[in-house]
Amino acid sequence: MPNARATHLTRRGILAAGGALGLGAALTACGDDDAKSGGSNDGTAAAKSGPWSFKDDRGKTVELDKVPANLVAFTGVAAALWDYGVQVKGVFGPTTTKDGKPDVQAGDLDVDKVTVLGNEWGKLNVEKYAALAPELLVTTTFDTAGTLWSVPEESKDKIVKLAPSVAISVFDRQLTQPLQRMWELAESLGADMKAKKVTDAKAAFEKAAARLRAAAKAKPEIRVLAGSASAELFYVSGTNLSVDLEYFKALGVNFVEPSEEAKKATGGWFESLSWENVDKYPADVIIMDDRASTIQPADITEGTWKQLPAVKAGQVIARSPEPILSYDKCTPLLDNLAEAIENAKKVG
């Protein structure tokens, strides 16, 4: 798991901080040395022959004699590749819930047909990983140092020696950039990017983006707050650094912004509030972290939460701080926010 030295936050505290894309609060202090089928038709990407190379967002180029077939990926990345028809052999990160159902970060991934190397953030069994004979490890990175997301700090040196890695950056950029990079990676791995399902998904994303832009323009007075809940604290995310919020803001959404002073303790990601102070920032719509590591709105028992105007008005929707980087999975994020703004009443 990434080191949190820069913010002096506990693991539990950072994990709960969904407004900061979960554990991303202090990743600038860290560095790194170095599905089976899904999508359309039979879901398998077409095999390519000859050498393969890909330059990732750390500026590192992986060169192999052939297109890698034995892929291991962070669960959310595997879910994105699945949508493009690229197989993965193993995954690490939140994959299944306690009842065995796919975690929200698994998307449409067939979780029964992949080897789960660690079913929570920061867990990756090295022995099981080695047994898969991996040819490529794929994940994201949330900092400028290129730290491999969810690769355990204590075993990363062993892990990176077993196979080359590719990292797609989701740090301080708009959502469309990592979406395009995941598209390019999937295409390099043999995905058919001209398949109707793929092109339709991209068109739907563009339509949803236009809808959100129009909704924000029509109701500029509607203030949106991005929140996340833990037992002890409520987290309010700033829009800088997070790929989804930066993009939504660029489309015109009026976000509540924590003070810069308050965000300093978390590297600029979010502000932590006690439940007594959860009403510090007036908001008309609240978008809440949907990951299993956080408390969901229906399960929040704090009376101060229940008294928030947006909550009383029923103007609370889900947010995916770690979006699955396929157009198919990101389109609902745009549509849901657009609908919430379209229907919102000024209450904050």
mmCIF file of N, CA, C and O in Angstrom, residues 94-172:
data_model
loop_
_atom_site.group_PDB
_atom_site.id
_atom_site.type_symbol
_atom_site.label_atom_id
_atom_site.label_comp_id
_atom_site.label_asym_id
_atom_site.label_seq_id
_atom_site.Cartn_x
_atom_site.Cartn_y
_atom_site.Cartn_z
ATOM 1 N N PRO A 94 -9.867 -4.537 -4.618
ATOM 2 C CA PRO A 94 -11.238 -4.930 -4.279
ATOM 3 C C PRO A 94 -11.943 -5.599 -5.456
ATOM 4 O O PRO A 94 -12.186 -4.965 -6.475
ATOM 5 N N THR A 95 -12.238 -6.889 -5.303
ATOM 6 C CA THR A 95 -12.788 -7.669 -6.419
ATOM 7 C C THR A 95 -14.156 -8.250 -6.109
ATOM 8 O O THR A 95 -15.064 -8.191 -6.937
ATOM 9 N N THR A 96 -14.308 -8.833 -4.916
ATOM 10 C CA THR A 96 -15.603 -9.392 -4.520
ATOM 11 C C THR A 96 -15.992 -8.893 -3.136
ATOM 12 O O THR A 96 -15.141 -8.609 -2.290
ATOM 13 N N THR A 97 -17.290 -8.806 -2.913
ATOM 14 C CA THR A 97 -17.818 -8.417 -1.617
ATOM 15 C C THR A 97 -17.865 -9.651 -0.710
ATOM 16 O O THR A 97 -17.541 -10.765 -1.141
ATOM 17 N N LYS A 98 -18.296 -9.449 0.513
ATOM 18 C CA LYS A 98 -18.335 -10.561 1.477
ATOM 19 C C LYS A 98 -19.259 -11.686 1.033
ATOM 20 O O LYS A 98 -19.045 -12.850 1.394
ATOM 21 N N ASP A 99 -20.265 -11.345 0.246
ATOM 22 C CA ASP A 99 -21.185 -12.385 -0.232
ATOM 23 C C ASP A 99 -20.763 -12.967 -1.572
ATOM 24 O O ASP A 99 -21.506 -13.731 -2.194
ATOM 25 N N GLY A 100 -19.546 -12.611 -2.026
ATOM 26 C CA GLY A 100 -19.008 -13.197 -3.240
ATOM 27 C C GLY A 100 -19.409 -12.504 -4.525
ATOM 28 O O GLY A 100 -18.996 -12.923 -5.612
ATOM 29 N N LYS A 101 -20.178 -11.441 -4.428
ATOM 30 C CA LYS A 101 -20.587 -10.709 -5.626
ATOM 31 C C LYS A 101 -19.487 -9.753 -6.067
ATOM 32 O O LYS A 101 -18.626 -9.384 -5.270
ATOM 33 N N PRO A 102 -19.491 -9.343 -7.329
ATOM 34 C CA PRO A 102 -18.454 -8.417 -7.797
ATOM 35 C C PRO A 102 -18.489 -7.099 -7.031
ATOM 36 O O PRO A 102 -19.553 -6.531 -6.807
ATOM 37 N N ASP A 103 -17.343 -6.639 -6.619
ATOM 38 C CA ASP A 103 -17.213 -5.327 -6.001
ATOM 39 C C ASP A 103 -17.552 -4.264 -7.034
ATOM 40 O O ASP A 103 -17.452 -4.503 -8.248
ATOM 41 N N VAL A 104 -17.918 -3.085 -6.578
ATOM 42 C CA VAL A 104 -18.254 -2.004 -7.506
ATOM 43 C C VAL A 104 -17.090 -1.685 -8.442
ATOM 44 O O VAL A 104 -17.291 -1.289 -9.592
ATOM 45 N N GLN A 105 -15.862 -1.921 -7.969
ATOM 46 C CA GLN A 105 -14.696 -1.633 -8.801
ATOM 47 C C GLN A 105 -14.399 -2.729 -9.818
ATOM 48 O O GLN A 105 -13.522 -2.561 -10.666
ATOM 49 N N ALA A 106 -15.151 -3.823 -9.748
ATOM 50 C CA ALA A 106 -14.942 -4.926 -10.690
ATOM 51 C C ALA A 106 -15.777 -4.773 -11.957
ATOM 52 O O ALA A 106 -15.552 -5.505 -12.932
ATOM 53 N N GLY A 107 -16.723 -3.848 -11.954
ATOM 54 C CA GLY A 107 -17.521 -3.641 -13.156
ATOM 55 C C GLY A 107 -18.200 -4.918 -13.624
ATOM 56 O O GLY A 107 -18.821 -5.629 -12.837
ATOM 57 N N ASP A 108 -18.060 -5.226 -14.915
ATOM 58 C CA ASP A 108 -18.660 -6.429 -15.489
ATOM 59 C C ASP A 108 -17.689 -7.612 -15.518
ATOM 60 O O ASP A 108 -17.996 -8.655 -16.110
ATOM 61 N N LEU A 109 -16.537 -7.450 -14.907
ATOM 62 C CA LEU A 109 -15.546 -8.520 -14.876
ATOM 63 C C LEU A 109 -16.149 -9.801 -14.309
ATOM 64 O O LEU A 109 -16.852 -9.774 -13.293
ATOM 65 N N ASP A 110 -15.895 -10.918 -14.965
ATOM 66 C CA ASP A 110 -16.352 -12.214 -14.447
ATOM 67 C C ASP A 110 -15.380 -12.631 -13.350
ATOM 68 O O ASP A 110 -14.337 -13.222 -13.622
ATOM 69 N N VAL A 111 -15.719 -12.302 -12.126
ATOM 70 C CA VAL A 111 -14.788 -12.508 -11.011
ATOM 71 C C VAL A 111 -14.532 -13.980 -10.719
ATOM 72 O O VAL A 111 -13.561 -14.317 -10.025
ATOM 73 N N ASP A 112 -15.378 -14.851 -11.226
ATOM 74 C CA ASP A 112 -15.180 -16.283 -11.006
ATOM 75 C C ASP A 112 -14.148 -16.878 -11.962
ATOM 76 O O ASP A 112 -13.736 -18.026 -11.793
ATOM 77 N N LYS A 113 -13.733 -16.107 -12.943
ATOM 78 C CA LYS A 113 -12.829 -16.649 -13.956
ATOM 79 C C LYS A 113 -11.464 -15.960 -13.964
ATOM 80 O O LYS A 113 -10.744 -16.020 -14.949
ATOM 81 N N VAL A 114 -11.158 -15.274 -12.866
ATOM 82 C CA VAL A 114 -9.827 -14.694 -12.714
ATOM 83 C C VAL A 114 -9.262 -15.130 -11.364
ATOM 84 O O VAL A 114 -10.008 -15.455 -10.444
ATOM 85 N N THR A 115 -7.947 -15.152 -11.287
ATOM 86 C CA THR A 115 -7.301 -15.464 -10.006
ATOM 87 C C THR A 115 -7.160 -14.173 -9.209
ATOM 88 O O THR A 115 -6.548 -13.217 -9.674
ATOM 89 N N VAL A 116 -7.740 -14.169 -8.015
ATOM 90 C CA VAL A 116 -7.684 -12.980 -7.166
ATOM 91 C C VAL A 116 -6.448 -13.080 -6.275
ATOM 92 O O VAL A 116 -6.341 -13.969 -5.432
ATOM 93 N N LEU A 117 -5.531 -12.162 -6.486
ATOM 94 C CA LEU A 117 -4.252 -12.203 -5.765
ATOM 95 C C LEU A 117 -4.286 -11.403 -4.472
ATOM 96 O O LEU A 117 -3.334 -11.439 -3.689
ATOM 97 N N GLY A 118 -5.368 -10.702 -4.256
ATOM 98 C CA GLY A 118 -5.535 -9.881 -3.063
ATOM 99 C C GLY A 118 -6.843 -9.142 -3.194
ATOM 100 O O GLY A 118 -7.030 -8.390 -4.148
ATOM 101 N N ASN A 119 -7.763 -9.366 -2.271
ATOM 102 C CA ASN A 119 -9.124 -8.866 -2.423
ATOM 103 C C ASN A 119 -9.368 -7.545 -1.694
ATOM 104 O O ASN A 119 -10.477 -7.233 -1.310
ATOM 105 N N GLU A 120 -8.310 -6.802 -1.486
ATOM 106 C CA GLU A 120 -8.448 -5.465 -0.927
ATOM 107 C C GLU A 120 -7.279 -4.625 -1.377
ATOM 108 O O GLU A 120 -6.299 -5.139 -1.920
ATOM 109 N N TRP A 121 -7.395 -3.319 -1.181
ATOM 110 C CA TRP A 121 -6.347 -2.424 -1.633
ATOM 111 C C TRP A 121 -5.031 -2.749 -0.918
ATOM 112 O O TRP A 121 -4.994 -2.987 0.279
ATOM 113 N N GLY A 122 -3.931 -2.769 -1.686
ATOM 114 C CA GLY A 122 -2.618 -2.958 -1.103
ATOM 115 C C GLY A 122 -2.260 -4.398 -0.779
ATOM 116 O O GLY A 122 -1.271 -4.655 -0.085
ATOM 117 N N LYS A 123 -3.027 -5.332 -1.290
ATOM 118 C CA LYS A 123 -2.732 -6.755 -1.070
ATOM 119 C C LYS A 123 -2.445 -7.426 -2.407
ATOM 120 O O LYS A 123 -3.235 -7.321 -3.344
ATOM 121 N N LEU A 124 -1.317 -8.112 -2.491
ATOM 122 C CA LEU A 124 -0.956 -8.851 -3.700
ATOM 123 C C LEU A 124 -0.035 -9.994 -3.271
ATOM 124 O O LEU A 124 1.097 -9.761 -2.860
ATOM 125 N N ASN A 125 -0.550 -11.212 -3.358
ATOM 126 C CA ASN A 125 0.201 -12.388 -2.941
ATOM 127 C C ASN A 125 1.299 -12.684 -3.970
ATOM 128 O O ASN A 125 1.012 -13.048 -5.114
ATOM 129 N N VAL A 126 2.545 -12.526 -3.542
ATOM 130 C CA VAL A 126 3.673 -12.651 -4.460
ATOM 131 C C VAL A 126 3.791 -14.062 -5.010
ATOM 132 O O VAL A 126 4.067 -14.261 -6.205
ATOM 133 N N GLU A 127 3.587 -15.054 -4.166
ATOM 134 C CA GLU A 127 3.720 -16.444 -4.610
ATOM 135 C C GLU A 127 2.670 -16.794 -5.664
ATOM 136 O O GLU A 127 2.975 -17.407 -6.694
ATOM 137 N N LYS A 128 1.430 -16.393 -5.416
ATOM 138 C CA LYS A 128 0.370 -16.651 -6.391
ATOM 139 C C LYS A 128 0.623 -15.879 -7.691
ATOM 140 O O LYS A 128 0.353 -16.367 -8.784
ATOM 141 N N TYR A 129 1.147 -14.692 -7.546
ATOM 142 C CA TYR A 129 1.465 -13.869 -8.712
ATOM 143 C C TYR A 129 2.518 -14.556 -9.569
ATOM 144 O O TYR A 129 2.376 -14.683 -10.785
ATOM 145 N N ALA A 130 3.562 -15.036 -8.928
ATOM 146 C CA ALA A 130 4.638 -15.706 -9.658
ATOM 147 C C ALA A 130 4.125 -16.964 -10.354
ATOM 148 O O ALA A 130 4.548 -17.280 -11.475
ATOM 149 N N ALA A 131 3.203 -17.669 -9.695
ATOM 150 C CA ALA A 131 2.675 -18.914 -10.249
ATOM 151 C C ALA A 131 1.882 -18.688 -11.532
ATOM 152 O O ALA A 131 1.736 -19.608 -12.346
ATOM 153 N N LEU A 132 1.391 -17.471 -11.748
ATOM 154 C CA LEU A 132 0.651 -17.163 -12.969
ATOM 155 C C LEU A 132 1.566 -16.926 -14.161
ATOM 156 O O LEU A 132 1.091 -16.753 -15.281
ATOM 157 N N ALA A 133 2.879 -16.914 -13.925
ATOM 158 C CA ALA A 133 3.856 -16.612 -14.978
ATOM 159 C C ALA A 133 3.478 -15.319 -15.698
ATOM 160 O O ALA A 133 3.305 -15.284 -16.931
ATOM 161 N N PRO A 134 3.330 -14.227 -14.968
ATOM 162 C CA PRO A 134 2.850 -12.977 -15.569
ATOM 163 C C PRO A 134 3.814 -12.421 -16.610
ATOM 164 O O PRO A 134 5.030 -12.498 -16.464
ATOM 165 N N GLU A 135 3.237 -11.874 -17.652
ATOM 166 C CA GLU A 135 4.031 -11.211 -18.693
ATOM 167 C C GLU A 135 3.929 -9.692 -18.602
ATOM 168 O O GLU A 135 4.773 -8.978 -19.136
ATOM 169 N N LEU A 136 2.879 -9.217 -17.913
ATOM 170 C CA LEU A 136 2.705 -7.770 -17.770
ATOM 171 C C LEU A 136 1.773 -7.491 -16.597
ATOM 172 O O LEU A 136 0.752 -8.155 -16.429
ATOM 173 N N LEU A 137 2.148 -6.510 -15.793
ATOM 174 C CA LEU A 137 1.305 -6.027 -14.713
ATOM 175 C C LEU A 137 0.816 -4.632 -15.089
ATOM 176 O O LEU A 137 1.605 -3.774 -15.499
ATOM 177 N N VAL A 138 -0.492 -4.401 -14.953
ATOM 178 C CA VAL A 138 -1.072 -3.115 -15.337
ATOM 179 C C VAL A 138 -1.857 -2.534 -14.167
ATOM 180 O O VAL A 138 -2.684 -3.224 -13.562
ATOM 181 N N THR A 139 -1.592 -1.275 -13.859
ATOM 182 C CA THR A 139 -2.337 -0.593 -12.811
ATOM 183 C C THR A 139 -2.362 0.893 -13.121
ATOM 184 O O THR A 139 -2.025 1.310 -14.231
ATOM 185 N N THR A 140 -2.809 1.675 -12.165
ATOM 186 C CA THR A 140 -2.824 3.122 -12.328
ATOM 187 C C THR A 140 -1.760 3.730 -11.430
ATOM 188 O O THR A 140 -1.093 3.034 -10.675
ATOM 189 N N THR A 141 -1.605 5.037 -11.519
ATOM 190 C CA THR A 141 -0.717 5.746 -10.598
ATOM 191 C C THR A 141 -1.375 7.064 -10.230
ATOM 192 O O THR A 141 -1.998 7.724 -11.067
ATOM 193 N N PHE A 142 -1.249 7.445 -8.960
ATOM 194 C CA PHE A 142 -1.914 8.620 -8.428
ATOM 195 C C PHE A 142 -0.935 9.704 -7.989
ATOM 196 O O PHE A 142 -1.279 10.560 -7.175
ATOM 197 N N ASP A 143 0.275 9.672 -8.498
ATOM 198 C CA ASP A 143 1.238 10.694 -8.098
ATOM 199 C C ASP A 143 2.231 10.965 -9.225
ATOM 200 O O ASP A 143 2.244 10.285 -10.247
ATOM 201 N N THR A 144 3.068 11.962 -9.013
ATOM 202 C CA THR A 144 4.062 12.314 -10.024
ATOM 203 C C THR A 144 5.234 11.358 -10.031
ATOM 204 O O THR A 144 5.995 11.325 -10.998
ATOM 205 N N ALA A 145 5.381 10.580 -8.968
ATOM 206 C CA ALA A 145 6.498 9.645 -8.876
ATOM 207 C C ALA A 145 6.227 8.341 -9.621
ATOM 208 O O ALA A 145 7.132 7.539 -9.826
ATOM 209 N N GLY A 146 4.968 8.114 -10.020
ATOM 210 C CA GLY A 146 4.640 6.887 -10.743
ATOM 211 C C GLY A 146 4.469 5.672 -9.864
ATOM 212 O O GLY A 146 4.670 4.538 -10.298
ATOM 213 N N THR A 147 4.078 5.875 -8.614
ATOM 214 C CA THR A 147 3.847 4.757 -7.698
ATOM 215 C C THR A 147 2.769 3.829 -8.254
ATOM 216 O O THR A 147 1.694 4.275 -8.657
ATOM 217 N N LEU A 148 3.061 2.538 -8.278
ATOM 218 C CA LEU A 148 2.110 1.562 -8.809
ATOM 219 C C LEU A 148 0.975 1.357 -7.811
ATOM 220 O O LEU A 148 1.170 0.866 -6.708
ATOM 221 N N TRP A 149 -0.220 1.738 -8.213
ATOM 222 C CA TRP A 149 -1.401 1.708 -7.356
ATOM 223 C C TRP A 149 -1.735 0.307 -6.872
ATOM 224 O O TRP A 149 -1.846 -0.635 -7.664
ATOM 225 N N SER A 150 -1.836 0.178 -5.556
ATOM 226 C CA SER A 150 -2.235 -1.062 -4.875
ATOM 227 C C SER A 150 -1.158 -2.142 -4.869
ATOM 228 O O SER A 150 -1.389 -3.242 -4.381
ATOM 229 N N VAL A 151 0.029 -1.853 -5.393
ATOM 230 C CA VAL A 151 1.152 -2.790 -5.269
ATOM 231 C C VAL A 151 1.780 -2.553 -3.898
ATOM 232 O O VAL A 151 2.199 -1.427 -3.604
ATOM 233 N N PRO A 152 1.842 -3.581 -3.057
ATOM 234 C CA PRO A 152 2.316 -3.393 -1.686
ATOM 235 C C PRO A 152 3.741 -2.844 -1.623
ATOM 236 O O PRO A 152 4.632 -3.344 -2.314
ATOM 237 N N GLU A 153 3.930 -1.840 -0.815
ATOM 238 C CA GLU A 153 5.240 -1.230 -0.653
ATOM 239 C C GLU A 153 6.268 -2.244 -0.161
ATOM 240 O O GLU A 153 7.404 -2.268 -0.627
ATOM 241 N N GLU A 154 5.830 -3.113 0.750
ATOM 242 C CA GLU A 154 6.772 -4.038 1.377
ATOM 243 C C GLU A 154 7.250 -5.150 0.439
ATOM 244 O O GLU A 154 8.290 -5.770 0.686
ATOM 245 N N SER A 155 6.514 -5.411 -0.633
ATOM 246 C CA SER A 155 6.905 -6.485 -1.541
ATOM 247 C C SER A 155 7.073 -6.015 -2.985
ATOM 248 O O SER A 155 7.230 -6.832 -3.886
ATOM 249 N N LYS A 156 7.066 -4.716 -3.211
ATOM 250 C CA LYS A 156 7.100 -4.212 -4.583
ATOM 251 C C LYS A 156 8.382 -4.594 -5.309
ATOM 252 O O LYS A 156 8.356 -4.851 -6.520
ATOM 253 N N ASP A 157 9.504 -4.659 -4.588
ATOM 254 C CA ASP A 157 10.769 -4.997 -5.246
ATOM 255 C C ASP A 157 10.729 -6.405 -5.839
ATOM 256 O O ASP A 157 11.250 -6.639 -6.935
ATOM 257 N N LYS A 158 10.099 -7.331 -5.129
ATOM 258 C CA LYS A 158 9.946 -8.696 -5.642
ATOM 259 C C LYS A 158 8.972 -8.724 -6.812
ATOM 260 O O LYS A 158 9.198 -9.410 -7.812
ATOM 261 N N ILE A 159 7.900 -7.960 -6.681
ATOM 262 C CA ILE A 159 6.849 -7.975 -7.691
ATOM 263 C C ILE A 159 7.343 -7.431 -9.026
ATOM 264 O O ILE A 159 7.092 -8.024 -10.078
ATOM 265 N N VAL A 160 8.051 -6.307 -8.997
ATOM 266 C CA VAL A 160 8.474 -5.679 -10.259
ATOM 267 C C VAL A 160 9.536 -6.494 -10.979
ATOM 268 O O VAL A 160 9.758 -6.301 -12.184
ATOM 269 N N LYS A 161 10.176 -7.428 -10.278
ATOM 270 C CA LYS A 161 11.181 -8.277 -10.922
ATOM 271 C C LYS A 161 10.553 -9.439 -11.689
ATOM 272 O O LYS A 161 11.194 -10.038 -12.554
ATOM 273 N N LEU A 162 9.300 -9.738 -11.378
ATOM 274 C CA LEU A 162 8.646 -10.895 -11.987
ATOM 275 C C LEU A 162 8.068 -10.601 -13.368
ATOM 276 O O LEU A 162 7.918 -11.509 -14.184
ATOM 277 N N ALA A 163 7.740 -9.345 -13.617
ATOM 278 C CA ALA A 163 7.186 -8.966 -14.924
ATOM 279 C C ALA A 163 7.271 -7.453 -15.067
ATOM 280 O O ALA A 163 7.240 -6.729 -14.070
ATOM 281 N N PRO A 164 7.363 -6.945 -16.290
ATOM 282 C CA PRO A 164 7.342 -5.492 -16.490
ATOM 283 C C PRO A 164 5.969 -4.943 -16.121
ATOM 284 O O PRO A 164 4.971 -5.672 -16.079
ATOM 285 N N SER A 165 5.911 -3.650 -15.876
ATOM 286 C CA SER A 165 4.652 -3.028 -15.473
ATOM 287 C C SER A 165 4.330 -1.834 -16.345
ATOM 288 O O SER A 165 5.211 -1.186 -16.912
ATOM 289 N N VAL A 166 3.035 -1.566 -16.437
ATOM 290 C CA VAL A 166 2.527 -0.397 -17.143
ATOM 291 C C VAL A 166 1.599 0.341 -16.182
ATOM 292 O O VAL A 166 0.769 -0.285 -15.508
ATOM 293 N N ALA A 167 1.749 1.667 -16.118
ATOM 294 C CA ALA A 167 0.907 2.467 -15.236
ATOM 295 C C ALA A 167 0.227 3.579 -16.035
ATOM 296 O O ALA A 167 0.870 4.289 -16.796
ATOM 297 N N ILE A 168 -1.084 3.689 -15.848
ATOM 298 C CA ILE A 168 -1.870 4.767 -16.447
ATOM 299 C C ILE A 168 -2.122 5.809 -15.367
ATOM 300 O O ILE A 168 -2.661 5.500 -14.313
ATOM 301 N N SER A 169 -1.737 7.053 -15.637
ATOM 302 C CA SER A 169 -1.866 8.086 -14.617
ATOM 303 C C SER A 169 -3.293 8.597 -14.492
ATOM 304 O O SER A 169 -3.959 8.897 -15.480
ATOM 305 N N VAL A 170 -3.745 8.690 -13.238
ATOM 306 C CA VAL A 170 -5.037 9.304 -12.928
ATOM 307 C C VAL A 170 -4.813 10.420 -11.911
ATOM 308 O O VAL A 170 -5.613 10.642 -11.010
ATOM 309 N N PHE A 171 -3.722 11.121 -12.074
ATOM 310 C CA PHE A 171 -3.349 12.181 -11.140
ATOM 311 C C PHE A 171 -3.351 13.543 -11.826
ATOM 312 O O PHE A 171 -2.658 13.734 -12.831
ATOM 313 N N ASP A 172 -4.141 14.463 -11.295
ATOM 314 C CA ASP A 172 -4.134 15.858 -11.719
ATOM 315 C C ASP A 172 -4.321 16.017 -13.228
ATOM 316 O O ASP A 172 -3.547 16.695 -13.898
#
